[in-house]
Coordinates of C-alpha atoms in Angstrom, one line a residue:
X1 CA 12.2 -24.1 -34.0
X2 CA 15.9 -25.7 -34.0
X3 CA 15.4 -25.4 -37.7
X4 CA 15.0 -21.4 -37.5
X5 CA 17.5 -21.3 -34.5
X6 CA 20.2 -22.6 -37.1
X7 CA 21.5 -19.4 -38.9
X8 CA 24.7 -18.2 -39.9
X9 CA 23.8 -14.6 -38.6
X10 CA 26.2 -12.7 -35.8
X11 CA 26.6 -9.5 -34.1
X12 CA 29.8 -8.0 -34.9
X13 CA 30.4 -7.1 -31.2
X14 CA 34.4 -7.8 -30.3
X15 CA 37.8 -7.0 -32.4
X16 CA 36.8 -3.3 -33.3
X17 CA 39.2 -0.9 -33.4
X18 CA 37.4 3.0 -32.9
X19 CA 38.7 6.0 -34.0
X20 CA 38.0 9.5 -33.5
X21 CA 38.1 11.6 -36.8
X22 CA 41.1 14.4 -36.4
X23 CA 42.4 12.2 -33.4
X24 CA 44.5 10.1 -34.8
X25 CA 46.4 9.3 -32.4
X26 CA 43.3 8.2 -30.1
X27 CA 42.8 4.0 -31.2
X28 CA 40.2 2.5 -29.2
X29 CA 39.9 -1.5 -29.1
X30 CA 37.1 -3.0 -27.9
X31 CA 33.3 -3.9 -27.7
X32 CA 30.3 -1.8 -28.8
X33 CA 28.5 -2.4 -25.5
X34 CA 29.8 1.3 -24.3
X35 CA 29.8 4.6 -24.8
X36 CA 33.1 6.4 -26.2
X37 CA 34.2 9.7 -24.4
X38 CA 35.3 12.5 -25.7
X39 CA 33.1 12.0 -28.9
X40 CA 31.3 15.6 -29.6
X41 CA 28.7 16.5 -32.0
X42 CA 29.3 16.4 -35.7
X43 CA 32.4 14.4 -34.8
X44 CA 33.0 11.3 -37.0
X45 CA 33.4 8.3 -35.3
X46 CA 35.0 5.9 -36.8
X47 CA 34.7 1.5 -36.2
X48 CA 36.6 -0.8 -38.3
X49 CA 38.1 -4.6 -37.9
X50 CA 39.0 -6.8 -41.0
X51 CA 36.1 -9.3 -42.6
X52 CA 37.4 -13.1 -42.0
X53 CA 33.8 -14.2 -42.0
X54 CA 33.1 -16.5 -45.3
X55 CA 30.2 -16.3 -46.7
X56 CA 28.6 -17.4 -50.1
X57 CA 26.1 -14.7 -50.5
X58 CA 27.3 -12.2 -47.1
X59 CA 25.0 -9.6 -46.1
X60 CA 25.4 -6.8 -43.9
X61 CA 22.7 -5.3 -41.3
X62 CA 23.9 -1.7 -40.0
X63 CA 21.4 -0.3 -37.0
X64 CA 22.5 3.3 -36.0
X65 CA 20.8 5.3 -33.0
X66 CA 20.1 9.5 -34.7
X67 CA 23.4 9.4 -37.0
X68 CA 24.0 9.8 -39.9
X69 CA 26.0 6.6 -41.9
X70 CA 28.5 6.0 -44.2
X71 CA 29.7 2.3 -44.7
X72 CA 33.3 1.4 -46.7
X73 CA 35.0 -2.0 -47.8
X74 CA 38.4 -2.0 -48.1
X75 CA 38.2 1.9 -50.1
X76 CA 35.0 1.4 -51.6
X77 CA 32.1 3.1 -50.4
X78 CA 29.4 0.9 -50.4
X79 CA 26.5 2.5 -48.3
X80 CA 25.5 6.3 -47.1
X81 CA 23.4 8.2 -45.0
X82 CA 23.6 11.6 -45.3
X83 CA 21.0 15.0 -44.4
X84 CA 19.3 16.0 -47.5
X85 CA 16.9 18.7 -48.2
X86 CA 13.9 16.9 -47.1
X87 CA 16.0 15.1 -43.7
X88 CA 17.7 17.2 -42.1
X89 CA 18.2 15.1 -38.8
X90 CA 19.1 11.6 -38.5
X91 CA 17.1 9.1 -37.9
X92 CA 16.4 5.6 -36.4
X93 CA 18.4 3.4 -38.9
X94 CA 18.5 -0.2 -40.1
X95 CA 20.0 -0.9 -43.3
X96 CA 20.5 -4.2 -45.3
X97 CA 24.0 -4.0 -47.5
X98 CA 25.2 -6.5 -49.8
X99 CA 28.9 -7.2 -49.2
X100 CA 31.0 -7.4 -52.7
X101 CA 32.7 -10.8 -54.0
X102 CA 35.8 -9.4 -52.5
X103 CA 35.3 -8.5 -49.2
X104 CA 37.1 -11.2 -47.2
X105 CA 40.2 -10.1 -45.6
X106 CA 39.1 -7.0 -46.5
X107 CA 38.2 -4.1 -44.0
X108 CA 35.5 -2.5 -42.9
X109 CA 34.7 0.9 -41.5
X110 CA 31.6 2.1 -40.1
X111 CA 31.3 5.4 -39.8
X112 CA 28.6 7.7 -37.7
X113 CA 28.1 11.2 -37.0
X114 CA 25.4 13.2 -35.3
X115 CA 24.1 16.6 -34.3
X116 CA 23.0 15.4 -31.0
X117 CA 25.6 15.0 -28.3
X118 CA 23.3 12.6 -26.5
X119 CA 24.1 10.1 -29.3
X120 CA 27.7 10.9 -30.4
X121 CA 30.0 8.1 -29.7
X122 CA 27.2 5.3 -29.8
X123 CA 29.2 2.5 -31.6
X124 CA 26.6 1.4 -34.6
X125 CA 25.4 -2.2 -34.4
X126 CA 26.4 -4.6 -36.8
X127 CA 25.4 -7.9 -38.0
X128 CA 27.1 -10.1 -40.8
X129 CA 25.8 -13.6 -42.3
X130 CA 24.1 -14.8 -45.1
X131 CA 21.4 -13.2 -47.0
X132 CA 19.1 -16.3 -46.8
X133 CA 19.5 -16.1 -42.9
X134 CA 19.2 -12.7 -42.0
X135 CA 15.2 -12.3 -42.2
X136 CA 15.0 -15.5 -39.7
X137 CA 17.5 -14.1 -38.0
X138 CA 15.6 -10.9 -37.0
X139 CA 12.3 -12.5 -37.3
X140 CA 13.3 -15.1 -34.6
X141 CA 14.7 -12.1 -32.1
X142 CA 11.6 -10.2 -32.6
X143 CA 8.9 -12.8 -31.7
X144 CA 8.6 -11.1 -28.0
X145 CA 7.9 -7.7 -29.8
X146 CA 5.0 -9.1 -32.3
X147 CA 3.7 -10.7 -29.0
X148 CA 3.8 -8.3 -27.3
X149 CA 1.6 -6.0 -30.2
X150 CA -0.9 -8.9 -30.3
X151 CA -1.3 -8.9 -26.4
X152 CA -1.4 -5.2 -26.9
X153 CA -4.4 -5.5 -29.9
X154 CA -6.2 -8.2 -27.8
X155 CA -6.1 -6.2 -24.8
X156 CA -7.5 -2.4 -26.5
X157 CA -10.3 -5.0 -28.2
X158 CA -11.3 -6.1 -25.0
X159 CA -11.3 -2.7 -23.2
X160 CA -13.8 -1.5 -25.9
X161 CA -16.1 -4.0 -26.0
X162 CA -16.1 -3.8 -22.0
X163 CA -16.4 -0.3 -22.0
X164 CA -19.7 -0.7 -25.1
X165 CA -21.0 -3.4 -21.9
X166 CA -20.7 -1.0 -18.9
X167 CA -23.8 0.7 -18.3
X168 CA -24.0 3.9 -17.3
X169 CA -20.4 4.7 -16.0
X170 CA -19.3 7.6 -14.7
X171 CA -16.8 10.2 -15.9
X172 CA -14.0 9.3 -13.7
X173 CA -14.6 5.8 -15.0
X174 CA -14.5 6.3 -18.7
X175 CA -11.2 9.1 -18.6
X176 CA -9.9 6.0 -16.9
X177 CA -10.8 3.4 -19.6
X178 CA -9.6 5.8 -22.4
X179 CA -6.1 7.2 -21.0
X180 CA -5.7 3.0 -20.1
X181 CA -6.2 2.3 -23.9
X182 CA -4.3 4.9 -25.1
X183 CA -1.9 3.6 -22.5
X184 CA -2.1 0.2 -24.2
X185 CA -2.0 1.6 -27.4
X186 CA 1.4 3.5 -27.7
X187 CA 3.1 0.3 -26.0
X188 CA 2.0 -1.7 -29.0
X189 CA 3.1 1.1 -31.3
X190 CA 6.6 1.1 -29.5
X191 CA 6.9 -2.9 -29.9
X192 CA 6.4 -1.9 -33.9
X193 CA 8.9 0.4 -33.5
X194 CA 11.4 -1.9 -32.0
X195 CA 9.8 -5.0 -33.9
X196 CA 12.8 -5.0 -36.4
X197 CA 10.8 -6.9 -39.6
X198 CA 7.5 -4.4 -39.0
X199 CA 10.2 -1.3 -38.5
X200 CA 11.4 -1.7 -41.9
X201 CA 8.1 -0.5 -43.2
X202 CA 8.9 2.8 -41.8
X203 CA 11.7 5.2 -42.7
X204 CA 14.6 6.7 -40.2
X205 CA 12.5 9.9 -39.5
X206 CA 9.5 8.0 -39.2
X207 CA 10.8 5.5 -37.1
X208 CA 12.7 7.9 -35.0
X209 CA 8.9 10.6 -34.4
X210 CA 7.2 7.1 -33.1
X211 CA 10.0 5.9 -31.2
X212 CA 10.6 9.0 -29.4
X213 CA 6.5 10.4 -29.0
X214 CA 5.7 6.9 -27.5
X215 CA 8.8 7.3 -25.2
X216 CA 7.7 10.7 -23.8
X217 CA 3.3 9.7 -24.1
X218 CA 4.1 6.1 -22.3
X219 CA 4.7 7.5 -18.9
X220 CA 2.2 10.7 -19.2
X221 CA -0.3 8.2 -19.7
X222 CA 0.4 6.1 -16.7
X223 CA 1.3 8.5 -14.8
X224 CA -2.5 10.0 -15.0
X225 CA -4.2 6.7 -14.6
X226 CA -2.3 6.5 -11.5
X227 CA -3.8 9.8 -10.6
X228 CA -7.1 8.6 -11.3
X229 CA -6.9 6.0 -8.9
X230 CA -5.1 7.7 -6.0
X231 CA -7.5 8.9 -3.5
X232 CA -6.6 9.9 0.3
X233 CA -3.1 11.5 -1.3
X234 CA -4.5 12.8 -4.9
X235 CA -3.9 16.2 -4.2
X236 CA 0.0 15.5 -3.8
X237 CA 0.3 13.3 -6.4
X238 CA -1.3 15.9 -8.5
X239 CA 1.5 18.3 -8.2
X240 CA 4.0 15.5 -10.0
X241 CA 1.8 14.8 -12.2
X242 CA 0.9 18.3 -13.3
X243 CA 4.8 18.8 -13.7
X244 CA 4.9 16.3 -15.8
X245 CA 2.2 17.5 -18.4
X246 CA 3.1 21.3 -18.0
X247 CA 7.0 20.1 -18.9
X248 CA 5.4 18.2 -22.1
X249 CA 3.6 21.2 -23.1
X250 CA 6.1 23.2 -23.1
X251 CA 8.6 21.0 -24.7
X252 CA 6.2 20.2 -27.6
X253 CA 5.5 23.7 -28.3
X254 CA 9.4 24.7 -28.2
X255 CA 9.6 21.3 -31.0
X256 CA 6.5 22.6 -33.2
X257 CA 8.5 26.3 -33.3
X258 CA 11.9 24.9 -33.6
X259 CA 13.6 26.0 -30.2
X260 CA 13.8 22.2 -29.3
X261 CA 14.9 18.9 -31.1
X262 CA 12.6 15.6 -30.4
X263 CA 15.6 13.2 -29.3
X264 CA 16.9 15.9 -27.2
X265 CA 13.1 16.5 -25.8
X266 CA 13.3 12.4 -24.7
X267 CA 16.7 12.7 -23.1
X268 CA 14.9 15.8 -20.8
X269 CA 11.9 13.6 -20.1
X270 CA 13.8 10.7 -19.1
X271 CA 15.6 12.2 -16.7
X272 CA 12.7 13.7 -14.9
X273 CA 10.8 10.4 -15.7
X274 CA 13.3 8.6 -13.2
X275 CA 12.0 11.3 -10.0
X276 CA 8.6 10.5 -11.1
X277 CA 8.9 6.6 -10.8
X278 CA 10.1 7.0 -7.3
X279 CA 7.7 9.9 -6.3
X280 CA 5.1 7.4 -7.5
X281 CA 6.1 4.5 -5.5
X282 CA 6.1 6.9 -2.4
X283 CA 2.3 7.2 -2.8
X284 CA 1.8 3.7 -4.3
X285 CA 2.9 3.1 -1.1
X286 CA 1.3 5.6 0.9
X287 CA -2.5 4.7 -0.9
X288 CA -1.8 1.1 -0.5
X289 CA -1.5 1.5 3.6
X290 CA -4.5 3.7 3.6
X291 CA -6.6 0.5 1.8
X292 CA -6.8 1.6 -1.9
X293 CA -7.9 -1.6 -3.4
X294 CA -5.9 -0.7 -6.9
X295 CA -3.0 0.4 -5.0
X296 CA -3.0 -2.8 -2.6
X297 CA -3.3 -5.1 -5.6
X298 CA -0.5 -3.3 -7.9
X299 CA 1.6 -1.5 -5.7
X300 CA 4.2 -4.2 -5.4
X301 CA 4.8 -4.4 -9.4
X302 CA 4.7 -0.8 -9.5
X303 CA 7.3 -0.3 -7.3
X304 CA 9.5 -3.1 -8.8
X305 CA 9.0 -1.6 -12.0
X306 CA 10.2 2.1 -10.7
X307 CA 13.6 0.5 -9.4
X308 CA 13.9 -1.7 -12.8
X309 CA 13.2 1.5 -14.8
X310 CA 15.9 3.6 -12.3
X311 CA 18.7 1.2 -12.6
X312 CA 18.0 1.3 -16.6
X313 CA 19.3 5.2 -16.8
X314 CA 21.9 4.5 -14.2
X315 CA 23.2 1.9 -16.7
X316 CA 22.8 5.2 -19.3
X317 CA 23.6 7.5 -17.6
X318 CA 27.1 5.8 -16.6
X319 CA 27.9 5.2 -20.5
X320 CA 26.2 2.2 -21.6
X321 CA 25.4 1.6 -24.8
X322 CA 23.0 -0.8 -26.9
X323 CA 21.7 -2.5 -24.2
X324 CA 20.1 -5.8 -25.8
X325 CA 17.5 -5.5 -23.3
X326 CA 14.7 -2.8 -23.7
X327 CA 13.6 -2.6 -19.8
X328 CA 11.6 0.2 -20.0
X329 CA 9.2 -2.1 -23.0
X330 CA 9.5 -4.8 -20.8
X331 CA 8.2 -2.9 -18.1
X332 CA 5.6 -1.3 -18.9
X333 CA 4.5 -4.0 -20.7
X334 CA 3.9 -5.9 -17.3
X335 CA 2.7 -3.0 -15.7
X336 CA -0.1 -2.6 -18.7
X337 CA -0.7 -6.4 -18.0
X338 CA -0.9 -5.9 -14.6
X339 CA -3.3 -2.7 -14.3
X340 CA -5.3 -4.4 -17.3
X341 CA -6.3 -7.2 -15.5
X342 CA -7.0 -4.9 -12.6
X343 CA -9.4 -2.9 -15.3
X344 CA -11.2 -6.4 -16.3
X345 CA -12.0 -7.7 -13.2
X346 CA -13.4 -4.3 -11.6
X347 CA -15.9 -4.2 -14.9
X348 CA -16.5 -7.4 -15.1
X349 CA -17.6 -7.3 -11.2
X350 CA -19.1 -4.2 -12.2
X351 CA -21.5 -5.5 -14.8
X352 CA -22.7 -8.8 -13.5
X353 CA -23.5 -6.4 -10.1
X354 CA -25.7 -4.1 -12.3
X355 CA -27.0 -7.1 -13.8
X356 CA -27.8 -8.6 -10.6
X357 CA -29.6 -5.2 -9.6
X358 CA -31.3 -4.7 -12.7
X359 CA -33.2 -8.1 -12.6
X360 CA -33.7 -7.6 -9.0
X361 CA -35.4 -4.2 -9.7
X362 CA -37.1 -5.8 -12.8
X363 CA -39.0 -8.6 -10.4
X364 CA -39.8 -5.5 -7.7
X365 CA -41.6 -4.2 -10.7
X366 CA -43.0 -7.0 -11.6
X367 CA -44.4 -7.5 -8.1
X368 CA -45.5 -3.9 -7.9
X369 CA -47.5 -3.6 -10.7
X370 CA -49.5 -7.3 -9.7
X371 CA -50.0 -5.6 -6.6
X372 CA -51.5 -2.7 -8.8
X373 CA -53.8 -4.1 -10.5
X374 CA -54.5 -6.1 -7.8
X375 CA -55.6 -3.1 -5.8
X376 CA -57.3 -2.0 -9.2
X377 CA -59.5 -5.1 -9.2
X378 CA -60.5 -4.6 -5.6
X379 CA -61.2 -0.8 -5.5
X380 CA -63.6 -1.7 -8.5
X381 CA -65.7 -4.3 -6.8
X382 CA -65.7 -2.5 -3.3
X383 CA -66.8 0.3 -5.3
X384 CA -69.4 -1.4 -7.2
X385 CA -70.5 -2.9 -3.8
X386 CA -71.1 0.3 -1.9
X387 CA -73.1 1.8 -5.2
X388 CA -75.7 -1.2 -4.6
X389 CA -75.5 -1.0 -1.0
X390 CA -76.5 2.7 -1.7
X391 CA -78.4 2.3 -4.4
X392 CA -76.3 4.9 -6.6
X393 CA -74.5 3.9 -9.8
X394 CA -70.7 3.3 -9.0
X395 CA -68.7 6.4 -9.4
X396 CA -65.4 8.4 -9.0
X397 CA -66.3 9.6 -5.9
X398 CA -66.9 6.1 -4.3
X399 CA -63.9 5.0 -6.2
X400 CA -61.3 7.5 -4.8
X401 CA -63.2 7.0 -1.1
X402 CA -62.3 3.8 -1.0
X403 CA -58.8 4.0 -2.1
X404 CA -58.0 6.5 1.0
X405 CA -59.9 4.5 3.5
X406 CA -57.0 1.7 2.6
X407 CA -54.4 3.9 2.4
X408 CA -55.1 5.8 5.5
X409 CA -54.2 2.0 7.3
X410 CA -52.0 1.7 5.0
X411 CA -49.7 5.0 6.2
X412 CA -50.2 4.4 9.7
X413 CA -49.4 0.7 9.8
X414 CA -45.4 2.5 8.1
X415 CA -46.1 5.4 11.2
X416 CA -46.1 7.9 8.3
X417 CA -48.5 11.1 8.1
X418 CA -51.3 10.3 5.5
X419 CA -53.7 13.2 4.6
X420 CA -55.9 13.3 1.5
X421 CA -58.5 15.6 0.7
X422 CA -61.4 15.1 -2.0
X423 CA -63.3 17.1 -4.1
X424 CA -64.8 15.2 -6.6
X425 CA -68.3 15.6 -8.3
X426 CA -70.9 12.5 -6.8
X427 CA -71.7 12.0 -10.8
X428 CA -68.6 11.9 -12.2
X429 CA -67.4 8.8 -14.0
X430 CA -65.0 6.4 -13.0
X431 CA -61.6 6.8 -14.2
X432 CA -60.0 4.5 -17.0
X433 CA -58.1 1.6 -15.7
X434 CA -54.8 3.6 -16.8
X435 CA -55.5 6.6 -14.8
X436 CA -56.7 4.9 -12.2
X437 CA -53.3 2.9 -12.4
X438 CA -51.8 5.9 -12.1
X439 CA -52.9 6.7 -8.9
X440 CA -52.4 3.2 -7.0
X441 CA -48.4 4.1 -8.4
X442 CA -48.4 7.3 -6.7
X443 CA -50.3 6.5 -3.8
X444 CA -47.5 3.3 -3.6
X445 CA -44.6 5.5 -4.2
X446 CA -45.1 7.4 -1.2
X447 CA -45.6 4.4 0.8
X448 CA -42.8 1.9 -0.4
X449 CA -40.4 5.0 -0.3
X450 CA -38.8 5.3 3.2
X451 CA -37.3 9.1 2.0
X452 CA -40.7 10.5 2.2
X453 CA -42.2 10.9 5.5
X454 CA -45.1 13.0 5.6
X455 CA -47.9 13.3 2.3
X456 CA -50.6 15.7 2.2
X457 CA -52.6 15.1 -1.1
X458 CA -55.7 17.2 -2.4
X459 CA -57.9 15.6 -5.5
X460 CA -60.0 17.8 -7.2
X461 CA -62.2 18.2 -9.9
X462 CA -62.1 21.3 -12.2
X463 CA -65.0 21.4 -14.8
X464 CA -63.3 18.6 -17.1
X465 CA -59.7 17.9 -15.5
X466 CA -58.7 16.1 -12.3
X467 CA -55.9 17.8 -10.8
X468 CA -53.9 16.2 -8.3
X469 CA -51.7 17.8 -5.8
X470 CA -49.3 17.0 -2.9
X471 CA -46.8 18.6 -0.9
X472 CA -44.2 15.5 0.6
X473 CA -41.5 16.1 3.2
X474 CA -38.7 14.0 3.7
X475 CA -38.5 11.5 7.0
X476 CA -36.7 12.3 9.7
X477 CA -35.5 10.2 12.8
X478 CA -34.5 11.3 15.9
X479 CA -32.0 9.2 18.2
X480 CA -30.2 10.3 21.8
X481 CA -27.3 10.7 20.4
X482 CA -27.6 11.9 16.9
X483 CA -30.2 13.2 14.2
X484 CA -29.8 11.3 10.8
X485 CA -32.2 13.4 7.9
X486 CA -32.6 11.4 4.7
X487 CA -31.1 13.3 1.8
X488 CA -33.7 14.9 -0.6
X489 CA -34.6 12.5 -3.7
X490 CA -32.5 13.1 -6.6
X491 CA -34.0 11.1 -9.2
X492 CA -36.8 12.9 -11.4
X493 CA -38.9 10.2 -10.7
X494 CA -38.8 9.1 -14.3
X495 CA -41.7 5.9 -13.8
X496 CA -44.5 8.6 -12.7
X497 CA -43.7 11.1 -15.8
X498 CA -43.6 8.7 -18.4
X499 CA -47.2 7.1 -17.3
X500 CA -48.5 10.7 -16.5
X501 CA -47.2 11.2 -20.2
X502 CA -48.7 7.6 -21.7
X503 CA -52.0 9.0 -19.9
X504 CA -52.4 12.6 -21.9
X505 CA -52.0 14.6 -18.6
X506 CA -49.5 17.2 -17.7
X507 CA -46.6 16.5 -15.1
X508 CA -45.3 19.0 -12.5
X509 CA -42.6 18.1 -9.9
X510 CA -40.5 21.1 -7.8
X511 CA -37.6 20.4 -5.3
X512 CA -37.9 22.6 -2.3
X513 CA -35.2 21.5 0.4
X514 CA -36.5 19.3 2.3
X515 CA -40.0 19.5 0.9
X516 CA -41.1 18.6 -2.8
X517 CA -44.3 19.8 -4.7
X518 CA -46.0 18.0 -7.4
X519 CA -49.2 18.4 -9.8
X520 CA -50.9 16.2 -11.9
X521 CA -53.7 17.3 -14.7
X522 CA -55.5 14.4 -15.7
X523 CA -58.3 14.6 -18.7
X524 CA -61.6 13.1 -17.5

């Protein structure tokens, strides 16, 4: 590390004299850590100080903000950056000049112009050293950027695999998971942007859509996973939040039809980004008081990062320039740290709970299908044992006798309302043990169930078919000071179909209110 540390790279910062082209008689001397007034559109502005630097192979690194470039030693022009048909609008620069043999005590001007008054009399940035140091130069100040991209393509990995893991999640769940990864993702495509090796892959225009489509999508994004999460004050957070969206539709359709530049659209959003970080620490506030877990947990770092991200454009706004800090990437990369970790440890909790549920519900049917053929078993020999008490040969009849003698104790032991009716032939057949499974499962469901309440059930026999019936009602308790009705099942009762199904028969299930209707066709 001291190795990389040692280069002969500096920022030309200090000693520069600024000049306004047709002013000549306005000489600025200073730093290019402000902003120069009285700098308009298409206005050349013009940096110069003399070279004392030496160098054995010198190399010059110009970074300009939207302007257009045009870089001279002594009288010679030795770089430019001018529109052309195919560019138009200036871009996010960074060039990489060779300086000639010459070019001590020589002097150089820098000088920039752009269309876009939000950018006009931004001193450029310029770097000076030798050619063998400048990549470790850069590659050394951009190691928190390429971390930040790998924290970024760790964390959209995880996400995904989490969200392939999670059973069964709802909507709200999965807009959350996406708009969070595409959250995720545009901070890691910013950190390329700003990443000043990986940004040379791109050019100025390209550079420049990124840059400034990440600036505006960043906060959108955020911004709608906070509204997502917000619940006792959603409907007021809402009407920021739909500002926000209807003011980026708008200004992307007045950029697709011309009416509106992109670096001008970003200067628009920024300013009404900086109401929407404290309008959102009002109801981070508000949610956290009222018990929002998410809010409670991440409140504090949001509103930090609101009055970080506010200072920032007062620091614009009041004619800084080339801040070496980028606070708002800084930022929301520990908010998306922050709300991430949130994310994993409410799936993760999520996940072994289903888990936990799902082998808990795996051993209840375990259990319940012992207890069924249990009950199978039983109603067999009881069967066969009345038959030779009664000298008959064992039958459906006997068979389905039995089971509602049991059941009949069975319902009142719960204090439920048990009736079954039979109609069945005295020389009919007994069932196969899967049909008769199939009714120890529906005389069980009714029974294990605490919605259902009352259970009237008819079993007849039509020539070849046994067609079972029942009309259920859901239970109802009644307290002194209150009457709680259990709410009608919801689920199709998927178990029952699928046997009914496995058996050959025909299914039949109807939701009436409070009371539900049901037929079963069985083959015999």
């Amino acid at each position: 590390m001291n190795e990389i540390k040692k280069t002969n790279v500096e920022e030309l910062k200090a000693r520069w004299t600024f000049i306004i082209k047709d002013h000549s008689d306005h000489y600025i001397f200073g730093k290019t850590d402000q902003r120069l007034s009285n700098v308009h559109p298409n206005n050349s502005l013009i940096m110069q100080q003399q070279l004392d630097m030496k160098l054995k192979d010198p190399q010059l690194v110009v970074r300009t903000n939207h302007q257009w470039l045009a870089i001279y030693v002594g009288e010679k022009l030795i770089y430019k950056y001018g529109a052309t048909e195919k560019q138009k609008e200036p871009g996010l620069l960074q060039t990489t000049i060779h300086l000639p043999k010459n070019y001590q005590r020589q002097k150089l001007r820098v000088i920039t112009k752009t269309p876009y008054e939000y950018y006009a009399g931004i001193p450029a940035r310029v770097f000076i050293g030798e050619a063998a140091d400048v990549s470790r130069f850069f590659i050394l100040h951009s190691l928190p950027q390429f971390l930040l991209l790998v924290m970024c393509s760790t964390l959209i990995v995880l996400m995904l695999v989490l969200l392939f893991l999670k059973p069964s999640t709802s909507r709200k769940s999965l807009i959350s998971s996406l708009i969070l990864i595409g959250f995720t993702f545009l901070v890691g495509v910013q950190s390329i942007v700003l990443n000043v090796p990986l940004s040379t892959l791109f050019g100025p225009k390209t550079l420049s859509i990124l840059y400034n489509l990440t600036a505006i999508l960043i906060p959108v994004f955020l911004t709608n996973y906070y509204l997502l999460q917000t619940k006792k004050y959603q409907h007021y957070y809402l009407y920021g939040v739909g500002s926000q969206v209807f003011l980026l539709i708008f200004g992307l359709l007045c950029i697709v039809v011309g009416k509106l530049s992109l670096p001008i659209a970003v200067q628009i959003f920024s300013g009404f980004n900086v109401f929407m970080t404290l309008y959102t620490s009002a109801i981070a506030l508000a949610e956290s008081a009222d018990h929002n877990r998410f809010y409670t947990i991440c409140s504090p770092g949001i509103i930090m990062a609101a009055f970080i991200h506010c200072f920032f454009y007062i620091q614009l706004f009041a004619g800084a320039a080339n801040l070496t800090t980028d606070w708002p990437l800084i930022l929301f990369g520990g908010l998306m740290l922050l709300i991430s970790g949130y994310h994993f440890e409410e799936d993760i909790r999520f996940i072994q709970h289903y888990r936990i549920k799902q082998q808990a519900k795996e051993q209840q049917l375990l259990l319940a299908q012992e207890k069924q053929n249990n009950l199978l078993t039983t109603f067999k020999l009881l069967t066969e044992k009345e038959a030779a008490w009664s000298g008959q040969a064992p039958n459906l009849a006997l068979l389905l006798q039995q089971l509602q003698e049991y059941y009949q104790k069975e319902f009142r032991k719960q204090a439920k309302f048990f009736s079954c009716r039979l109609a069945v032939k005295e020389d009919s057949e007994i069932l196969n043990e899967e049909n008769l499974g199939l009714l120890i499962q529906l005389f069980e469901k009714f029974l294990t169930d605490s919605r259902f309440g009352s259970v009237d059930i008819s079993i007849q026999q039509k020539q070849e078919q046994l067609i079972i019936e029942s009309n259920t009602s859901a239970f109802t308790r009644h307290s002194f000071d209150e009457t709680v009705a259990a709410a009608t099942p919801s689920d199709q009762h998927e178990e029952l179909a699928h046997a009914v199904k496995q058996s050959n028969g025909e299914w039949h299930w109807q939701n009436k209110e409070k009371q539900q209707y049901f037929k079963i066709t069985l083959e015999l």
